[in-house]
GROMACS .gro file of C-alpha atoms in nm:
model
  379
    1UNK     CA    1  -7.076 -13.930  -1.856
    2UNK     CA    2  -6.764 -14.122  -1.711
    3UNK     CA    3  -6.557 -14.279  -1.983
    4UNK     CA    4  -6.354 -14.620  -1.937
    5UNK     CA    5  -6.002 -14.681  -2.118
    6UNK     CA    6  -5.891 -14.898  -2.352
    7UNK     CA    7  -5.588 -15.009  -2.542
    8UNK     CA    8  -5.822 -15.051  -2.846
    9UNK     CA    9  -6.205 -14.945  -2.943
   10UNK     CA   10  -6.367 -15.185  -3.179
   11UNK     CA   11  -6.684 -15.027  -3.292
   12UNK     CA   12  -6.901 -15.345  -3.436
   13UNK     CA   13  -6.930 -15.702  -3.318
   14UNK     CA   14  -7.003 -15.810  -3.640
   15UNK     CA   15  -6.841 -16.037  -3.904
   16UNK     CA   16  -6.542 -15.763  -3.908
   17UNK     CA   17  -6.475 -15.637  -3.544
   18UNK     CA   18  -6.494 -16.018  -3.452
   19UNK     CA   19  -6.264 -16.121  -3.680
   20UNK     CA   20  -5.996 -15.862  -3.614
   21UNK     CA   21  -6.035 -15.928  -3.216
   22UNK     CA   22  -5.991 -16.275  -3.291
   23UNK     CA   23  -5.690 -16.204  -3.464
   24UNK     CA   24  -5.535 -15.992  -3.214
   25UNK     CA   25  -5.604 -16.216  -2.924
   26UNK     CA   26  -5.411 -16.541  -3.156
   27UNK     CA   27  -5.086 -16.238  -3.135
   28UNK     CA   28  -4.852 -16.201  -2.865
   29UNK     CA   29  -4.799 -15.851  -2.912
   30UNK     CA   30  -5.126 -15.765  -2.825
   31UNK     CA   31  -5.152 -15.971  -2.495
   32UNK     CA   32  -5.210 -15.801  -2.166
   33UNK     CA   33  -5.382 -15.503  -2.400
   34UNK     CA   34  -5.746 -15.417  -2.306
   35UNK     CA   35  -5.954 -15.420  -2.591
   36UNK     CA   36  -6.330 -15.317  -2.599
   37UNK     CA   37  -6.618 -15.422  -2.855
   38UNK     CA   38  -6.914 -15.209  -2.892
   39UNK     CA   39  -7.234 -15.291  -3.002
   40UNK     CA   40  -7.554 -15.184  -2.955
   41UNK     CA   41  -7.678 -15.544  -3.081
   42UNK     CA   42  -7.404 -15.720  -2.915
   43UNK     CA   43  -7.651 -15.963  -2.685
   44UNK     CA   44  -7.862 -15.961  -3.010
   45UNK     CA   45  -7.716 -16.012  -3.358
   46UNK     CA   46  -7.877 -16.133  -3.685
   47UNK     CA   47  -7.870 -16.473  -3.759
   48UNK     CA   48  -7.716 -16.472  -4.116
   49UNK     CA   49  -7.516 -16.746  -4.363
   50UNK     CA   50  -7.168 -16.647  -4.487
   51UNK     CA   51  -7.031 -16.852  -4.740
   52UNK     CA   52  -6.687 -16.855  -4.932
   53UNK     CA   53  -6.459 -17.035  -5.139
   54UNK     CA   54  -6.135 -17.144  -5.061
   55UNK     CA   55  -5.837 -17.397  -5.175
   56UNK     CA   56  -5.781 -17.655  -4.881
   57UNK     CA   57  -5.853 -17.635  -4.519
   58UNK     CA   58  -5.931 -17.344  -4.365
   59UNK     CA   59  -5.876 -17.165  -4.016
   60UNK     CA   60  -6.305 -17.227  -3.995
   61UNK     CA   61  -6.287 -17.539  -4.108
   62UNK     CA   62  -6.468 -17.664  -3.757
   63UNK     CA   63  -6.785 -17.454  -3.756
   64UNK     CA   64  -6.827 -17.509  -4.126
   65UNK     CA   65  -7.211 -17.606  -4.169
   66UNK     CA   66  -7.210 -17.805  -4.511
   67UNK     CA   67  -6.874 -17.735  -4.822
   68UNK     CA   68  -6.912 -17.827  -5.204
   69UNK     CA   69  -6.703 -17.878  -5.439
   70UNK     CA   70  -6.948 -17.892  -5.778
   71UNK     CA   71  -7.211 -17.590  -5.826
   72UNK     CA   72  -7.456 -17.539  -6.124
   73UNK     CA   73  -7.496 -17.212  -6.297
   74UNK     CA   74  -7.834 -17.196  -6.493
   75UNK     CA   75  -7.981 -16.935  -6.702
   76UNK     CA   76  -8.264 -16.934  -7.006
   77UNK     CA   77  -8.010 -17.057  -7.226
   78UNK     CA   78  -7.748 -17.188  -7.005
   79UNK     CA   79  -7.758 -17.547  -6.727
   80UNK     CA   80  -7.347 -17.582  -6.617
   81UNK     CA   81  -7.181 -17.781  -6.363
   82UNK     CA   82  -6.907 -17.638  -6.270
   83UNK     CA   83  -6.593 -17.865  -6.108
   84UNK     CA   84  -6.469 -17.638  -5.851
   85UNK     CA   85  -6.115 -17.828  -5.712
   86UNK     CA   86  -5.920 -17.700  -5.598
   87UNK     CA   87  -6.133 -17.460  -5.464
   88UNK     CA   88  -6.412 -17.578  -5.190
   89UNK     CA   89  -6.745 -17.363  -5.157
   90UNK     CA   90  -6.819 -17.343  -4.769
   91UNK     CA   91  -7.094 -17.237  -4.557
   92UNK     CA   92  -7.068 -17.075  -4.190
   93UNK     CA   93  -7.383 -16.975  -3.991
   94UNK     CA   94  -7.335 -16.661  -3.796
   95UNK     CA   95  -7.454 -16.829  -3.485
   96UNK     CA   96  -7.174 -17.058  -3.495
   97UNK     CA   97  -6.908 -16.782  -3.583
   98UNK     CA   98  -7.013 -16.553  -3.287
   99UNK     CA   99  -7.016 -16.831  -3.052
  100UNK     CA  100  -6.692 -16.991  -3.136
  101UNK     CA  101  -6.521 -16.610  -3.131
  102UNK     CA  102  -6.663 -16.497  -2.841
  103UNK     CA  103  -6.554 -16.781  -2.655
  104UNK     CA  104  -6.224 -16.743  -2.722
  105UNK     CA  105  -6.216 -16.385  -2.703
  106UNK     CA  106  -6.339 -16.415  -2.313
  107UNK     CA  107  -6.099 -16.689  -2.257
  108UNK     CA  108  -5.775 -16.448  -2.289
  109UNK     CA  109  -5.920 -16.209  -2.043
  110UNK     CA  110  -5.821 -15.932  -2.242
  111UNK     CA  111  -6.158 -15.812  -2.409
  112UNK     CA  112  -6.444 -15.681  -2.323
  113UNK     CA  113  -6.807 -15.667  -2.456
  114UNK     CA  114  -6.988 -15.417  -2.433
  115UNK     CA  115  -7.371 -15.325  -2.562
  116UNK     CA  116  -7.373 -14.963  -2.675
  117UNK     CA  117  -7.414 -14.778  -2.934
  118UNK     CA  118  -7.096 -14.512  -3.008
  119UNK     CA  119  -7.216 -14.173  -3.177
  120UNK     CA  120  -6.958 -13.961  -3.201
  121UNK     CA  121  -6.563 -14.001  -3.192
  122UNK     CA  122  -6.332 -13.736  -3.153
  123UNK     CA  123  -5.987 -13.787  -3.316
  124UNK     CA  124  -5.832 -13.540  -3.096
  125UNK     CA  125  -5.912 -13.573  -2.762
  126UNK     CA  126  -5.931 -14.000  -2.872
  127UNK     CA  127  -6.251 -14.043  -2.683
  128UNK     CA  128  -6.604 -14.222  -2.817
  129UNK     CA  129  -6.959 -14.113  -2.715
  130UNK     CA  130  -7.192 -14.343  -2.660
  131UNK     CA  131  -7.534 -14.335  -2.555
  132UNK     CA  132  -7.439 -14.480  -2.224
  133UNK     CA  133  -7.109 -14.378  -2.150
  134UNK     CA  134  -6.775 -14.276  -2.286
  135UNK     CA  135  -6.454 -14.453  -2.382
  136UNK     CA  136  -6.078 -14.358  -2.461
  137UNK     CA  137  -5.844 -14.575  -2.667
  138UNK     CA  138  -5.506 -14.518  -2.831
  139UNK     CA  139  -5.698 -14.638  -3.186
  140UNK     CA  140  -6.023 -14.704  -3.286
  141UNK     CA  141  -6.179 -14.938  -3.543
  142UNK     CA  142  -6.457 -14.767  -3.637
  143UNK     CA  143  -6.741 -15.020  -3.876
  144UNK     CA  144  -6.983 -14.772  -3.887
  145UNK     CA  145  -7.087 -14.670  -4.212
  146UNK     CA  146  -7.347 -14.330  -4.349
  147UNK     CA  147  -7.621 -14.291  -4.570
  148UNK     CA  148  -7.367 -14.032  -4.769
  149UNK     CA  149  -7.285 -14.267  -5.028
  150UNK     CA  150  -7.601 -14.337  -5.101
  151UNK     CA  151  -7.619 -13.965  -5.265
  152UNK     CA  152  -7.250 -13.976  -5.398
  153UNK     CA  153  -7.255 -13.876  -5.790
  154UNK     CA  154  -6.901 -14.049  -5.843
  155UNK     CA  155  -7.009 -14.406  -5.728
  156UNK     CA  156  -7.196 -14.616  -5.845
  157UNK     CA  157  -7.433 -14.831  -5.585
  158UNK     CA  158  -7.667 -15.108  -5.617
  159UNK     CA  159  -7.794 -15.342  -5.336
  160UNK     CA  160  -7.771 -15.703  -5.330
  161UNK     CA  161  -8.071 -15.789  -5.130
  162UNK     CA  162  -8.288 -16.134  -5.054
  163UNK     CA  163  -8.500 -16.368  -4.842
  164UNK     CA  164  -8.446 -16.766  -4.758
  165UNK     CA  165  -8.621 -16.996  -4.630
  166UNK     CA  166  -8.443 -17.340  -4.521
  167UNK     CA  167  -8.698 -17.617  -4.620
  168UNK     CA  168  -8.693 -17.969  -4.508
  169UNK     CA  169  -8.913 -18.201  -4.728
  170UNK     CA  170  -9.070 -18.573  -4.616
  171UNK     CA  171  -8.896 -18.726  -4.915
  172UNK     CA  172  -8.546 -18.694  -5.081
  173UNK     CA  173  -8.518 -18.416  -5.288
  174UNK     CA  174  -8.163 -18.223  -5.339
  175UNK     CA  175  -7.824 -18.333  -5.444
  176UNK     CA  176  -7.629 -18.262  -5.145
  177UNK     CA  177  -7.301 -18.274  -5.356
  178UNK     CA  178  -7.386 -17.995  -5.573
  179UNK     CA  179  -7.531 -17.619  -5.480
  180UNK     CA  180  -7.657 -17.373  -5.690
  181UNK     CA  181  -7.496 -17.053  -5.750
  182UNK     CA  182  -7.748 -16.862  -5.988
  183UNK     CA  183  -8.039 -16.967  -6.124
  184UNK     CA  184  -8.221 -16.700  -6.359
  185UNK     CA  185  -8.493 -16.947  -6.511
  186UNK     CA  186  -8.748 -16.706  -6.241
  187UNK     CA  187  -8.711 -16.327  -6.238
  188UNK     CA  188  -8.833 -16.037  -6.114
  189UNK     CA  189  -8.970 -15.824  -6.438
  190UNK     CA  190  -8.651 -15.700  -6.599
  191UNK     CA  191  -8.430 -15.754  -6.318
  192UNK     CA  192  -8.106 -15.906  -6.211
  193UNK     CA  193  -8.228 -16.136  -5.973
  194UNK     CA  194  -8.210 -16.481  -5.916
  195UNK     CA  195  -8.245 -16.791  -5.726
  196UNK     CA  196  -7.938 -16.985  -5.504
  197UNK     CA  197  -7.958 -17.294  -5.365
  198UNK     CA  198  -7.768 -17.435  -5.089
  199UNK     CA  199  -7.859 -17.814  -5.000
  200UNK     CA  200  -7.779 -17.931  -4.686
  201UNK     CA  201  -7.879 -18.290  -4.712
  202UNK     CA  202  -8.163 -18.499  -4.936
  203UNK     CA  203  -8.422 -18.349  -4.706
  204UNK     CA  204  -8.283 -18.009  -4.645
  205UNK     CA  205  -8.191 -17.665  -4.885
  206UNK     CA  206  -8.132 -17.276  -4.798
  207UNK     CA  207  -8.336 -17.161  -5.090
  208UNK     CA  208  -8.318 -16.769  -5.153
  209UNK     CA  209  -8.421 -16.535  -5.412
  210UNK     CA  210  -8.216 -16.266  -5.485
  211UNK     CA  211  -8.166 -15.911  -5.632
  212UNK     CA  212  -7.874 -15.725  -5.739
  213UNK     CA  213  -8.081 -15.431  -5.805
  214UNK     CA  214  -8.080 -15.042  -5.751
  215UNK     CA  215  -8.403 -15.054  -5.582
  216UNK     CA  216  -8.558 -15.283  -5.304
  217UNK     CA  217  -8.903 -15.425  -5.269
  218UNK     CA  218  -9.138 -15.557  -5.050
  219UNK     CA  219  -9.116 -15.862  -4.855
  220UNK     CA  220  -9.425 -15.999  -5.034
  221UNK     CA  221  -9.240 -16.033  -5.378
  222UNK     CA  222  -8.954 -16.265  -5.207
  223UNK     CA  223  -9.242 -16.503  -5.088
  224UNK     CA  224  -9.407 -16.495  -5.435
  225UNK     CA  225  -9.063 -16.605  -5.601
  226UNK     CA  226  -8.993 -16.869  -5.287
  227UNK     CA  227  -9.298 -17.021  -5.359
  228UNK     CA  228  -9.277 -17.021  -5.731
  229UNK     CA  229  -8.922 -17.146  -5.751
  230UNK     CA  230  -8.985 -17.431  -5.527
  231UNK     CA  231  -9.310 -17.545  -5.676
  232UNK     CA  232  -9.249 -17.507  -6.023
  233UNK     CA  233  -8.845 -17.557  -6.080
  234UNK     CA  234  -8.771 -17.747  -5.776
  235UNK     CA  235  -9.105 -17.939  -5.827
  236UNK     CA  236  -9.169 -18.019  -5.458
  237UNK     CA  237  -9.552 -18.002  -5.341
  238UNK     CA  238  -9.475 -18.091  -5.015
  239UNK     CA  239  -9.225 -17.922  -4.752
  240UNK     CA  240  -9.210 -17.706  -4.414
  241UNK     CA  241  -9.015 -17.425  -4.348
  242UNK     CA  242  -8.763 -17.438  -4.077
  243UNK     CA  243  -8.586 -17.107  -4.069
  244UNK     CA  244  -8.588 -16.772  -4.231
  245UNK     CA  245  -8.345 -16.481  -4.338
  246UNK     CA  246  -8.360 -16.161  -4.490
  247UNK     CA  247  -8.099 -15.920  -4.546
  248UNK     CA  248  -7.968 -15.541  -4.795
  249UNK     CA  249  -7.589 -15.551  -4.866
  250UNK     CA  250  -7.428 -15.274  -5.078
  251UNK     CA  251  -7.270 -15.323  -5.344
  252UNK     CA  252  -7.062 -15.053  -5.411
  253UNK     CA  253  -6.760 -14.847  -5.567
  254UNK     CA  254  -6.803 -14.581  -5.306
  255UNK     CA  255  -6.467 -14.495  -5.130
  256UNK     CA  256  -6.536 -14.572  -4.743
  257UNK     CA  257  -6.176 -14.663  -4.675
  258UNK     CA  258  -6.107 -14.271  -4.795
  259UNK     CA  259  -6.262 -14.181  -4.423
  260UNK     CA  260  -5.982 -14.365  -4.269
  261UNK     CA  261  -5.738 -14.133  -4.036
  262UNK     CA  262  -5.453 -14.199  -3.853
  263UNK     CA  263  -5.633 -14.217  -3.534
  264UNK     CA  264  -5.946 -14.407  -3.675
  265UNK     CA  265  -5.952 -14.687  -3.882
  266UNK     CA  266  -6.259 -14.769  -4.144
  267UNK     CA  267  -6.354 -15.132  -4.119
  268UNK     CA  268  -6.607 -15.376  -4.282
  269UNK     CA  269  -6.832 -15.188  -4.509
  270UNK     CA  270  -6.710 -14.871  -4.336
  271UNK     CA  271  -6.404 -14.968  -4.445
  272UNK     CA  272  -6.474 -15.061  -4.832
  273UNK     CA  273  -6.427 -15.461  -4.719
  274UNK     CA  274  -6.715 -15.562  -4.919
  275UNK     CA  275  -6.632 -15.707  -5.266
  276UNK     CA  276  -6.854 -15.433  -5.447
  277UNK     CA  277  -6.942 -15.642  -5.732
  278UNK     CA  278  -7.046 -15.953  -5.525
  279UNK     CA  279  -7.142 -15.878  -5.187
  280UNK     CA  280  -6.926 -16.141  -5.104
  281UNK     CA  281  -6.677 -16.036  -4.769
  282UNK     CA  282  -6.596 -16.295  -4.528
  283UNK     CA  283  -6.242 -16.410  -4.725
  284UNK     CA  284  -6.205 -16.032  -4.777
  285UNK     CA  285  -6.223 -15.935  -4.433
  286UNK     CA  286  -5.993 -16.198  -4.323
  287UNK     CA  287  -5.750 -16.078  -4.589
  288UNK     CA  288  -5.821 -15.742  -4.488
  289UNK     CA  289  -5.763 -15.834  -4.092
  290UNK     CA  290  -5.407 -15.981  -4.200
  291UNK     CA  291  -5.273 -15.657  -4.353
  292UNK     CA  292  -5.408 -15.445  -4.017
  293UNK     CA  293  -5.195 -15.693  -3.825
  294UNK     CA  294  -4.907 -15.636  -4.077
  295UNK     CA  295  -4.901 -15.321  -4.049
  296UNK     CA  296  -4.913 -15.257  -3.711
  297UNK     CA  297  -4.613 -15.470  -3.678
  298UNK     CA  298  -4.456 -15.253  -3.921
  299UNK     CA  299  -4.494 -14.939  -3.724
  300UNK     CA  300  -4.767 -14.876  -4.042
  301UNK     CA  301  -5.082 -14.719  -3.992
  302UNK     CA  302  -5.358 -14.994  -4.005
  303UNK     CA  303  -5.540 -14.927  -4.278
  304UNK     CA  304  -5.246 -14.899  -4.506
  305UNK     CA  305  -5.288 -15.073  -4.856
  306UNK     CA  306  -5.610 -15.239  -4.763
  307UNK     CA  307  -5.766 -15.148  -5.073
  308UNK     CA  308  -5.638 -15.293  -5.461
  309UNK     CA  309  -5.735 -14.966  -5.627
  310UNK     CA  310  -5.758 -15.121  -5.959
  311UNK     CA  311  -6.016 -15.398  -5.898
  312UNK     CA  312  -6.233 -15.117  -5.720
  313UNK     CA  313  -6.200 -14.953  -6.060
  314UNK     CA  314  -6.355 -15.279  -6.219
  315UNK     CA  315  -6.556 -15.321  -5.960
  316UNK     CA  316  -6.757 -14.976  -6.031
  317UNK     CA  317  -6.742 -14.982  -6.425
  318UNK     CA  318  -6.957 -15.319  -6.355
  319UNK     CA  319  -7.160 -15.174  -6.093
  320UNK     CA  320  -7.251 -14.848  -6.330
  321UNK     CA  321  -7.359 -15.138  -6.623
  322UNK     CA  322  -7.602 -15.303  -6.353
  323UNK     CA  323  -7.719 -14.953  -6.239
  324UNK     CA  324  -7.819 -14.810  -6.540
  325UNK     CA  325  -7.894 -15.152  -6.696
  326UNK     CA  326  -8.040 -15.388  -6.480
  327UNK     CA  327  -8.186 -15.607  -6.717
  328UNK     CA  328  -7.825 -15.735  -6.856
  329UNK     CA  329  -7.742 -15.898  -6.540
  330UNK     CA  330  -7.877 -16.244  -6.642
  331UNK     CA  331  -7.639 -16.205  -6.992
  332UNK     CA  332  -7.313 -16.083  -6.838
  333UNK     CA  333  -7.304 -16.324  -6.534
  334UNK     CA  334  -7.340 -16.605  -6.860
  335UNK     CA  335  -7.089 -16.505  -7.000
  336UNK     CA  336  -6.850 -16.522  -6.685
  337UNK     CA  337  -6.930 -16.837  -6.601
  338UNK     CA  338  -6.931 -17.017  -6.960
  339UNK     CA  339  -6.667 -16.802  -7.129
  340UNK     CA  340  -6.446 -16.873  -6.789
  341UNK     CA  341  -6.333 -17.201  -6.538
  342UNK     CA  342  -6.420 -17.133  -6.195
  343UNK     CA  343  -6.095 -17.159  -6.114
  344UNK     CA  344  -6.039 -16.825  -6.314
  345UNK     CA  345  -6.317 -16.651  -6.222
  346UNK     CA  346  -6.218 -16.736  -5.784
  347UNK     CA  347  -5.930 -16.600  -5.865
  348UNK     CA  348  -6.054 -16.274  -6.005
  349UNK     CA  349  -6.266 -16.227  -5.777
  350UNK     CA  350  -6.017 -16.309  -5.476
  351UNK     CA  351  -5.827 -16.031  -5.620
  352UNK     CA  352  -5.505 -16.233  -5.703
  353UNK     CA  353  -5.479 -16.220  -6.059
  354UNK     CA  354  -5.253 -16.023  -6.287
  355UNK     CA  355  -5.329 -15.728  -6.572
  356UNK     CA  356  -5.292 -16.037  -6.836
  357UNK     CA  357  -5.559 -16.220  -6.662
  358UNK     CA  358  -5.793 -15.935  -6.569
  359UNK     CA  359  -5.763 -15.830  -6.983
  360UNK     CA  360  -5.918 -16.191  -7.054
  361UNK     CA  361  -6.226 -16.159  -6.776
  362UNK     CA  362  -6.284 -15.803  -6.920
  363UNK     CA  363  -6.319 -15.941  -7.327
  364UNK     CA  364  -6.559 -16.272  -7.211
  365UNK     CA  365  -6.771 -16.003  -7.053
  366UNK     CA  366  -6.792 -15.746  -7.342
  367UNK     CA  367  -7.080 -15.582  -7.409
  368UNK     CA  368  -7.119 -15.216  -7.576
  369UNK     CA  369  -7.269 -15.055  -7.228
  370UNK     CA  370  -6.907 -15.195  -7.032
  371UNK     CA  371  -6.798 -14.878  -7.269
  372UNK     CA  372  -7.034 -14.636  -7.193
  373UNK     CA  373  -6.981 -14.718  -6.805
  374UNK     CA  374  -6.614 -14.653  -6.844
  375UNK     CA  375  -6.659 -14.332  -6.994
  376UNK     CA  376  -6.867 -14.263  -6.694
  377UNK     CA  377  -6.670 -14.359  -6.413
  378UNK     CA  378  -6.378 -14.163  -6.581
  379UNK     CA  379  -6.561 -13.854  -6.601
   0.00000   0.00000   0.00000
């Protein structure tokens, strides 16, 4: 097996190894420097929707699909709009991501893309196996992620995991100014699951049902819930369905970035990029992407201080509530969005608030089992 050499290995061409090439190829220190991505679904990958809030224009601003600034949060008790300025909820499709990166990726002459899939890599000798050849690098950024957390006694896991269907209907049917974050009026036995709706016009929504659940189910059970939620809530007979996507995201307290070396850097998931008690991780990445940058201009290892230890602590004393009560979802995400503004809770979950502000998330939330969990987790 002959082995090619590179400045830098990026293992993924996802949402994270793009985003971190992209970054390096917008920085003059890294020009000239051959960088590979590897991927063994590199010519192939999932069509998916990211979305994310931000304040003001953005650095995506010209592949964004559809942005809102007003979003409803609805439960059995509870129908709120929610004013979301300065903050603008935005929607990317991957498609669009991939394409615009990988343009300007090729355009610098500097990367390469390559379809494999890396096995092994050995910090000492600084070479990657892949099934079709091998490749040396001074650093590799490694997105990779095992099934070992998934037996890990310490963390606490549950798996955010869904099915939409884009619908277009004949007649007008959606307020195109407003989206719909949760929706518990139709749930899965005594789940936390919901519906969110994205509209995209008067004749056009992203409807999915979703689970933040410790188990998964079968396909079926999405299409039951579809079907329901746009009969009998949405109340439209009539519609066809344009496009489809599925996907499992874990949420998780689990310490990826902990497999992080000096020679190897833990990225995406693999890295712990994933906002554990959302799922949410395009803003995080790009935060995430800014500090690697930072650091290497420091002389710092990369993964240095990528990880706020104390909202991973929050993170997984909500986690270990939803995991060993799943039925309290629907009550604890009322209480974070009535009991707080958006504004607050964007911030929170950015990961930019203070102790002060945390202490007043925590109390809205408070519910006897938020004490059991943090007995747990500390023990």
């Amino acid at each position: 097996m002959w082995s090619s050499n590179y400045y830098y290995v990026i293992v993924g061409g996802g949402l994270a190894g793009l985003q971190l090439a992209l970054e390096f190829s917008r920085d003059l220190f890294f020009k000239g420097k051959a960088i590979a991505i590897i991927d063994p679904k590199l010519n192939n990958p999932d069509e998916k929707t990211w979305c994310f809030w931000e304040q003001g224009a953005g650095k995506w601003d010209d592949i964004v699909t559809k942005n809102w600034d007003k979003a409803k949060f609805i439960s059995s008790t509870t129908n709120k709009t929610l004013e979301l300025s300065p903050y603008t909820y935005k929607m990317i499709r991957s498609v669009d991501f991939y394409s615009k990166v990988k343009k300007d990726l090729e355009a610098t002459g500097d990367f390469y893309f390559i379809e494999d899939e890396i096995l092994n890599i050995d910090p000492v000798k600084m070479k990657a196996e892949g099934r079709e050849r091998g490749y040396s690098a001074t650093h590799f950024f490694d997105s990779r992620i095992s099934s070992d957390y998934l037996e890990d006694s310490k963390s606490s896991t549950i798996f955010q995991h869904f099915k939409g269907w884009v619908i277009e209907t004949e007649k007008p049917q959606f307020d195109k100014s407003v989206f719909t974050m949760m929706d518990f009026r139709l749930k899965f036995k005594e789940s936390t699951s919901f519906t969110y709706v994205l509209p995209l016009s008067e004749n056009k929504a992203l409807v999915e049902f979703t689970f933040f659940t410790p188990f998964l189910t079968e396909e079926a059970v999405y299409d039951e819930y579809l079907k329901n939620y746009i009969a009998n809530i949405l109340k439209i007979e009539n519609y066809r369905i344009t496009e489809s996507e599925k996907g499992v995201i874990p949420m998780t307290d689990y310490p990826f970035h902990l497999e992080s070396i000096p020679e190897i850097t833990k990225i995406g998931t693999g890295g712990s990029w994933v906002k554990g008690s959302t799922g949410y991780s395009f803003k995080h990445t790009e935060k995430k992407v800014a500090q690697i940058i930072e650091n290497i201009h420091a002389g710092k290892p990369p993964s240095k201080d990528l990880i706020n230890k104390r909202f991973n602590w929050y993170d997984g004393i909500f986690l270990n509530v939803l995991k060993e009560n799943n039925e309290l979802g629907e009550g604890i995400f009322s209480k974070f969005y009535t009991k707080n503004t958006p504004q607050e809770i964007f911030k929170y979950l950015d990961e930019e608030t203070v102790f002060s502000e945390e202490v007043k998330i925590m109390i809205s939330l408070f519910h006897p089992e938020f004490i059991k969990s943090f007995f747990r987790k500390l023990f």
